[in-house]
Each structure stands twice: as C-alpha cells, then as structure tokens.
Amino acid sequence: IVDTNSVKKGCVRTVADP
C-alpha cells in the first residue's frame, strides 16, 4: 500500500505511518 501521510511528507513508503 501507499501511505498518503508519507506522500505528503515527500516520501513514498509502503508502510503505515502513525
């Protein structure tokens, strides 16, 4: 999955960021 929270930070990660 793509964590939208990380995308907003400018990083695309496949883990959920709390």
PDB file of C-alpha atoms in Angstrom:
ATOM      1  CA  ILE A   1       0.000   0.000   0.000  1.00  0.00           C
ATOM      2  CA  VAL A   2       0.990   3.621  -0.403  1.00  0.00           C
ATOM      3  CA  ASP A   3       0.927   5.668   2.761  1.00  0.00           C
ATOM      4  CA  THR A   4      -0.641   9.017   1.903  1.00  0.00           C
ATOM      5  CA  ASN A   5       0.809  10.544   5.069  1.00  0.00           C
ATOM      6  CA  SER A   6       4.311   9.812   3.825  1.00  0.00           C
ATOM      7  CA  VAL A   7       3.459  11.134   0.380  1.00  0.00           C
ATOM      8  CA  LYS A   8       2.514  14.459   1.941  1.00  0.00           C
ATOM      9  CA  LYS A   9       5.924  14.479   3.596  1.00  0.00           C
ATOM     10  CA  GLY A  10       7.522  13.919   0.203  1.00  0.00           C
ATOM     11  CA  CYS A  11       8.337  10.263   0.808  1.00  0.00           C
ATOM     12  CA  VAL A  12       6.583   7.297  -0.733  1.00  0.00           C
ATOM     13  CA  ARG A  13       6.595   4.356   1.653  1.00  0.00           C
ATOM     14  CA  THR A  14       4.759   1.060   1.685  1.00  0.00           C
ATOM     15  CA  VAL A  15       4.225   1.052   5.438  1.00  0.00           C
ATOM     16  CA  ALA A  16       1.559   2.724   7.529  1.00  0.00           C
ATOM     17  CA  ASP A  17       2.859   5.810   9.262  1.00  0.00           C
ATOM     18  CA  PRO A  18       1.015   6.589  12.536  1.00  0.00           C
TER      19      PRO A  18
END
